[in-house]
Every structure is written in C-alpha cells, then in structure tokens.
PDB file of C-alpha atoms in Angstrom:
ATOM      1  CA  MET W1404      29.400  29.553 -14.578  1.00  0.00           C
ATOM      2  CA  VAL W1405      27.291  30.197 -11.470  1.00  0.00           C
ATOM      3  CA  LYS W1406      24.177  29.278 -13.433  1.00  0.00           C
ATOM      4  CA  ARG W1407      25.682  25.921 -14.469  1.00  0.00           C
ATOM      5  CA  ILE W1408      26.667  25.111 -10.894  1.00  0.00           C
ATOM      6  CA  SER W1409      23.165  26.043  -9.699  1.00  0.00           C
ATOM      7  CA  ILE W1410      21.578  23.796 -12.333  1.00  0.00           C
ATOM      8  CA  LEU W1411      23.955  20.956 -11.409  1.00  0.00           C
ATOM      9  CA  LEU W1412      23.126  21.316  -7.688  1.00  0.00           C
ATOM     10  CA  LEU W1413      19.412  21.406  -8.478  1.00  0.00           C
ATOM     11  CA  MET W1414      19.733  18.219 -10.563  1.00  0.00           C
ATOM     12  CA  ILE W1415      21.638  16.492  -7.761  1.00  0.00           C
ATOM     13  CA  MET W1416      18.916  17.498  -5.277  1.00  0.00           C
ATOM     14  CA  ILE W1417      16.152  16.218  -7.581  1.00  0.00           C
ATOM     15  CA  ILE W1418      17.938  12.905  -8.216  1.00  0.00           C
ATOM     16  CA  THR W1419      18.629  12.474  -4.491  1.00  0.00           C
ATOM     17  CA  SER W1420      14.956  13.132  -3.690  1.00  0.00           C
ATOM     18  CA  ILE W1421      13.780  10.609  -6.273  1.00  0.00           C
ATOM     19  CA  LEU W1422      16.220   7.957  -5.007  1.00  0.00           C
ATOM     20  CA  SER W1423      14.998   8.476  -1.447  1.00  0.00           C
ATOM     21  CA  TRP W1424      11.360   7.891  -2.513  1.00  0.00           C
ATOM     22  CA  ILE W1425      11.941   4.705  -4.511  1.00  0.00           C
ATOM     23  CA  HIS W1426      12.190   1.616  -2.297  1.00  0.00           C
ATOM     24  CA  LEU W1427      13.753  -1.820  -2.756  1.00  0.00           C
ATOM     25  CA  SER W1428      13.127  -5.078  -0.956  1.00  0.00           C
ATOM     26  CA  VAL W1429      16.406  -5.989   0.759  1.00  0.00           C
ATOM     27  CA  VAL W1430      17.569  -8.474   3.361  1.00  0.00           C
ATOM     28  CA  THR W1431      18.952  -6.605   6.347  1.00  0.00           C
ATOM     29  CA  ILE W1432      21.148  -7.692   9.210  1.00  0.00           C
ATOM     30  CA  ARG W1433      20.715  -5.542  12.302  1.00  0.00           C
ATOM     31  CA  HIS W1434      22.225  -5.571  15.765  1.00  0.00           C
ATOM     32  CA  GLN W1435      19.522  -7.150  17.941  1.00  0.00           C
ATOM     33  CA  ARG W1436      20.008  -4.824  20.923  1.00  0.00           C
ATOM     34  CA  THR W1437      20.568  -1.481  19.173  1.00  0.00           C
ATOM     35  CA  GLY W1438      18.780  -2.014  15.859  1.00  0.00           C
ATOM     36  CA  GLU W1439      21.848  -0.632  14.049  1.00  0.00           C
ATOM     37  CA  LEU W1440      21.979  -1.641  10.400  1.00  0.00           C
ATOM     38  CA  ILE W1441      25.049  -3.848   9.946  1.00  0.00           C
ATOM     39  CA  TRP W1442      24.561  -5.033   6.374  1.00  0.00           C
ATOM     40  CA  SER W1443      21.935  -5.172   3.657  1.00  0.00           C
ATOM     41  CA  PHE W1444      21.874  -7.051   0.382  1.00  0.00           C
ATOM     42  CA  ARG W1445      19.562  -8.085  -2.435  1.00  0.00           C
ATOM     43  CA  PRO W1446      19.898 -11.856  -2.757  1.00  0.00           C
ATOM     44  CA  LYS W1447      19.843 -13.273  -6.269  1.00  0.00           C
ATOM     45  CA  ASN W1448      16.369 -14.723  -6.926  1.00  0.00           C
ATOM     46  CA  GLY W1449      15.566 -13.967  -3.272  1.00  0.00           C
ATOM     47  CA  VAL W1450      17.723 -16.891  -2.098  1.00  0.00           C
ATOM     48  CA  PHE W1451      20.566 -16.800   0.449  1.00  0.00           C
ATOM     49  CA  SER W1452      22.235 -19.216   2.860  1.00  0.00           C
ATOM     50  CA  ILE W1453      23.681 -19.166   6.351  1.00  0.00           C
ATOM     51  CA  GLN W1454      26.534 -21.564   7.045  1.00  0.00           C
ATOM     52  CA  TRP W1455      28.349 -22.417  10.274  1.00  0.00           C
ATOM     53  CA  MET W1456      30.114 -25.201  12.129  1.00  0.00           C
ATOM     54  CA  HIS W1457      27.735 -27.186  14.348  1.00  0.00           C
ATOM     55  CA  SER W1458      28.795 -26.909  18.007  1.00  0.00           C
ATOM     56  CA  VAL W1459      28.341 -30.619  18.832  1.00  0.00           C
ATOM     57  CA  GLU W1460      29.074 -32.392  15.558  1.00  0.00           C
ATOM     58  CA  LEU W1461      31.906 -29.953  14.667  1.00  0.00           C
ATOM     59  CA  GLU W1462      30.828 -30.261  11.038  1.00  0.00           C
ATOM     60  CA  GLN W1463      29.472 -27.719   8.586  1.00  0.00           C
ATOM     61  CA  TRP W1464      25.759 -26.922   8.491  1.00  0.00           C
ATOM     62  CA  ARG W1465      24.101 -24.772   5.816  1.00  0.00           C
ATOM     63  CA  GLU W1466      20.523 -23.560   5.708  1.00  0.00           C
ATOM     64  CA  THR W1467      19.158 -21.949   2.549  1.00  0.00           C
ATOM     65  CA  PHE W1468      16.294 -19.476   2.681  1.00  0.00           C
ATOM     66  CA  GLN W1469      14.046 -17.770   0.159  1.00  0.00           C
ATOM     67  CA  ILE W1470      12.206 -14.486   0.523  1.00  0.00           C
ATOM     68  CA  THR W1471       8.502 -15.170  -0.004  1.00  0.00           C
ATOM     69  CA  ASP W1472       6.089 -12.937  -1.911  1.00  0.00           C
ATOM     70  CA  ASP W1473       4.820 -11.523   1.387  1.00  0.00           C
ATOM     71  CA  GLY W1474       8.369 -10.683   2.561  1.00  0.00           C
ATOM     72  CA  ASN W1475       8.889 -13.527   5.006  1.00  0.00           C
ATOM     73  CA  ILE W1476      11.911 -15.825   5.128  1.00  0.00           C
ATOM     74  CA  LYS W1477      11.257 -19.462   4.244  1.00  0.00           C
ATOM     75  CA  LEU W1478      13.661 -22.331   4.933  1.00  0.00           C
ATOM     76  CA  ILE W1479      13.960 -24.255   1.666  1.00  0.00           C
ATOM     77  CA  GLU W1480      16.951 -26.522   2.328  1.00  0.00           C
ATOM     78  CA  SER W1481      19.194 -27.774   5.149  1.00  0.00           C
ATOM     79  CA  ARG W1482      22.547 -29.353   4.428  1.00  0.00           C
ATOM     80  CA  PHE W1483      24.778 -30.942   7.049  1.00  0.00           C
ATOM     81  CA  ARG W1484      27.817 -33.155   6.919  1.00  0.00           C
ATOM     82  CA  ALA W1485      27.210 -35.323   9.985  1.00  0.00           C
ATOM     83  CA  TRP W1486      24.104 -37.135  11.139  1.00  0.00           C
ATOM     84  CA  GLY W1487      23.643 -37.447  14.866  1.00  0.00           C
ATOM     85  CA  ALA W1488      21.812 -36.478  18.029  1.00  0.00           C
ATOM     86  CA  GLY W1489      19.711 -33.361  17.713  1.00  0.00           C
ATOM     87  CA  VAL W1490      19.237 -33.591  13.949  1.00  0.00           C
ATOM     88  CA  PRO W1491      15.501 -33.733  13.234  1.00  0.00           C
ATOM     89  CA  GLU W1492      14.840 -37.025  11.502  1.00  0.00           C
ATOM     90  CA  HIS W1493      11.600 -36.276   9.670  1.00  0.00           C
ATOM     91  CA  GLU W1494      11.668 -32.500   9.347  1.00  0.00           C
ATOM     92  CA  GLY W1495      11.827 -32.320   5.555  1.00  0.00           C
ATOM     93  CA  LYS W1496       9.633 -34.272   3.166  1.00  0.00           C
ATOM     94  CA  ILE W1497      12.662 -34.939   0.963  1.00  0.00           C
ATOM     95  CA  PHE W1498      15.866 -36.376   2.422  1.00  0.00           C
ATOM     96  CA  TYR W1499      18.886 -37.614   0.474  1.00  0.00           C
ATOM     97  CA  ARG W1500      22.680 -37.756   0.392  1.00  0.00           C
ATOM     98  CA  ASP W1501      24.530 -35.396  -1.992  1.00  0.00           C
ATOM     99  CA  GLN W1502      28.223 -36.346  -1.952  1.00  0.00           C
ATOM    100  CA  GLU W1503      29.488 -35.198   1.481  1.00  0.00           C
ATOM    101  CA  TRP W1504      26.177 -33.538   2.489  1.00  0.00           C
ATOM    102  CA  PHE W1505      22.946 -34.875   3.964  1.00  0.00           C
ATOM    103  CA  VAL W1506      20.138 -32.751   2.461  1.00  0.00           C
ATOM    104  CA  MET W1507      16.592 -32.019   3.664  1.00  0.00           C
ATOM    105  CA  LYS W1508      13.996 -30.118   1.607  1.00  0.00           C
ATOM    106  CA  GLU W1509      10.289 -29.255   1.538  1.00  0.00           C
ATOM    107  CA  PHE W1510       9.680 -28.267   5.127  1.00  0.00           C
ATOM    108  CA  GLU W1511       6.290 -27.531   6.640  1.00  0.00           C
ATOM    109  CA  ASN W1512       5.804 -24.465   8.828  1.00  0.00           C
ATOM    110  CA  ARG W1513       9.342 -23.166   8.356  1.00  0.00           C
ATOM    111  CA  THR W1514       8.567 -19.566   7.400  1.00  0.00           C
ATOM    112  CA  PHE W1515       9.721 -16.733   9.640  1.00  0.00           C
ATOM    113  CA  GLU W1516       9.317 -12.963   9.842  1.00  0.00           C
ATOM    114  CA  GLN W1517      12.921 -12.769  11.000  1.00  0.00           C
ATOM    115  CA  LEU W1518      15.874 -14.916  12.023  1.00  0.00           C
ATOM    116  CA  THR W1519      17.858 -14.188  15.185  1.00  0.00           C
ATOM    117  CA  ILE W1520      21.407 -15.517  15.319  1.00  0.00           C
ATOM    118  CA  SER W1521      24.099 -15.276  17.974  1.00  0.00           C
ATOM    119  CA  VAL W1522      27.157 -14.850  15.778  1.00  0.00           C
ATOM    120  CA  SER W1523      30.038 -17.097  16.781  1.00  0.00           C
ATOM    121  CA  CYS W1524      33.528 -16.580  15.436  1.00  0.00           C
ATOM    122  CA  TYR W1525      34.373 -20.141  16.498  1.00  0.00           C
ATOM    123  CA  ALA W1526      31.429 -21.528  14.505  1.00  0.00           C
ATOM    124  CA  ASN W1527      32.395 -19.150  11.678  1.00  0.00           C
ATOM    125  CA  HIS W1528      28.876 -17.949  10.807  1.00  0.00           C
ATOM    126  CA  ARG W1529      28.700 -16.850   7.173  1.00  0.00           C
ATOM    127  CA  ILE W1530      26.116 -15.374   4.843  1.00  0.00           C
ATOM    128  CA  ILE W1531      26.232 -16.785   1.327  1.00  0.00           C
ATOM    129  CA  ASP W1532      24.611 -14.698  -1.372  1.00  0.00           C
ATOM    130  CA  HIS W1533      24.879 -16.579  -4.668  1.00  0.00           C
ATOM    131  CA  SER W1534      28.644 -16.866  -5.120  1.00  0.00           C
ATOM    132  CA  LYS W1535      29.734 -14.368  -2.447  1.00  0.00           C
ATOM    133  CA  THR W1536      30.488 -15.424   1.108  1.00  0.00           C
ATOM    134  CA  TYR W1537      30.596 -12.904   3.969  1.00  0.00           C
ATOM    135  CA  LYS W1538      32.014 -13.757   7.403  1.00  0.00           C
ATOM    136  CA  MET W1539      29.680 -12.324   9.998  1.00  0.00           C
ATOM    137  CA  CYS W1540      32.541 -11.900  12.493  1.00  0.00           C
ATOM    138  CA  ASP W1541      33.975  -9.307  10.111  1.00  0.00           C
ATOM    139  CA  TRP W1542      30.926  -7.183  10.991  1.00  0.00           C
ATOM    140  CA  VAL W1543      30.268  -7.834  14.691  1.00  0.00           C
ATOM    141  CA  GLU W1544      32.053  -9.064  17.797  1.00  0.00           C
ATOM    142  CA  ASP W1545      31.870 -12.697  18.884  1.00  0.00           C
ATOM    143  CA  ASN W1546      28.544 -13.682  20.546  1.00  0.00           C
ATOM    144  CA  THR W1547      26.657 -10.653  19.208  1.00  0.00           C
ATOM    145  CA  SER W1548      23.013 -11.357  18.415  1.00  0.00           C
ATOM    146  CA  VAL W1549      21.774 -10.135  15.050  1.00  0.00           C
ATOM    147  CA  VAL W1550      18.360 -10.086  13.384  1.00  0.00           C
ATOM    148  CA  ILE W1551      18.015 -10.993   9.727  1.00  0.00           C
ATOM    149  CA  GLN W1552      14.838  -9.886   7.980  1.00  0.00           C
ATOM    150  CA  ASN W1553      13.420  -8.594   4.737  1.00  0.00           C
ATOM    151  CA  GLU W1554      12.775  -4.831   4.700  1.00  0.00           C
ATOM    152  CA  GLU W1555      11.910  -2.027   2.347  1.00  0.00           C
ATOM    153  CA  GLN W1556      14.829   0.390   1.995  1.00  0.00           C
ATOM    154  CA  SER W1557      15.189   3.477  -0.169  1.00  0.00           C
ATOM    155  CA  VAL W1558      17.474   3.161  -3.181  1.00  0.00           C
ATOM    156  CA  LEU W1559      19.525   6.045  -1.761  1.00  0.00           C
ATOM    157  CA  ALA W1560      19.994   4.336   1.626  1.00  0.00           C
ATOM    158  CA  TYR W1561      20.800   1.006  -0.015  1.00  0.00           C
ATOM    159  CA  PHE W1562      23.530   2.411  -2.252  1.00  0.00           C
ATOM    160  CA  TYR W1563      24.916   4.636   0.520  1.00  0.00           C
ATOM    161  CA  HIS W1564      25.202   1.605   2.790  1.00  0.00           C
ATOM    162  CA  LEU W1565      26.560  -0.575  -0.001  1.00  0.00           C
ATOM    163  CA  ILE W1566      29.323   1.892  -0.844  1.00  0.00           C
ATOM    164  CA  PHE W1567      30.376   2.987   2.645  1.00  0.00           C
ATOM    165  CA  LYS W1568      29.942  -0.304   4.540  1.00  0.00           C
ATOM    166  CA  GLU W1569      31.741  -2.210   1.771  1.00  0.00           C
ATOM    167  CA  VAL W1570      34.670   0.213   2.014  1.00  0.00           C
ATOM    168  CA  SER W1571      34.808  -0.114   5.819  1.00  0.00           C
ATOM    169  CA  ILE W1572      34.860  -3.917   5.531  1.00  0.00           C
ATOM    170  CA  TRP W1573      37.705  -3.772   3.006  1.00  0.00           C
ATOM    171  CA  LYS W1574      39.764  -1.709   5.479  1.00  0.00           C
ATOM    172  CA  LYS W1575      39.562  -4.404   8.201  1.00  0.00           C
TER     173      LYS W1575
END
C-alpha cells in the first residue's frame, strides 16, 4: 500500500513538473499598479472584443482585437451605435452600416503590445471571448486600471488560475 502511494505521489510530481514547463500563449488582464493577475484566457482563433458604453454618446462601442503571430494585439474592427463628435472619420479603410452598428475595419498602425483600460462600472466594460461575456467590474473595483496583453503562461498556472479564479467569480 505504501509503495502504491509513493508511486502515485511520484507520478503527480512528474506530471506537475511537466505541466509547469509547457507554456501556452494566453491573454492576461493584470492590475496596472500591482501587476496582480486578474484573469487569463485563450481566445478562440486569437480573437476577442472589449465592449462598453461610450461616455459622451451613451451608446455601445465594441472593439475587436486579434493576437498577431508576434504576440501583439491588433485592432481589427470597431463597432459603435452612434456617430458623432470624437469618432474618427477615416480611421478604417472599410466603413459600413450593419443593422444598428456603424463598422470600421482594416486599420493602419493599430497594433499594440498591450492595452490599458480604466474599468468603469457605469460604462460596463466587458471582455467578449467568442460567445462568453465577462463583466470586468466583477473582477476589479470601479475606476481600476488594468493592462491587457498576450503572455506565455505555464499550463499548470493557466489551469490553476482557470479553476480557482472561476470559482471565486461564481461566489460573487
């Protein structure tokens, strides 16, 4: 019996070591001031969106990003429901109306190493990963600045965070 337990513990240690050496490319959201990891996820096809209510227009705005081959974050689409002051007129090469949205695509020089956002509960900042929507105010207090970037993270750290952060969010 002791031998079986020893073998089981050894296997767990080996598996844990392997999972800590293998790394994944993940999008992370960190507290800007402390660097604390708030959330990480692997967006489907490397694409995710950030949506919020515009402070002047009081209408929804959604920007969609794609992780590039070199790990940067590229703006690939902007959608907004109202057209007015402050909206760049010729930012995207493609501009059209899609039902209730104005849409801009094919931007030049819109690739970033990271995005910094001051999360507003009033503006209801959300991360959209494929079909899942996450309210950022469920993770941080109002007016907290966060940094979104692509990082390498061990498989072990990713699954640990996924399991324990997901559970803590469910408890809120």
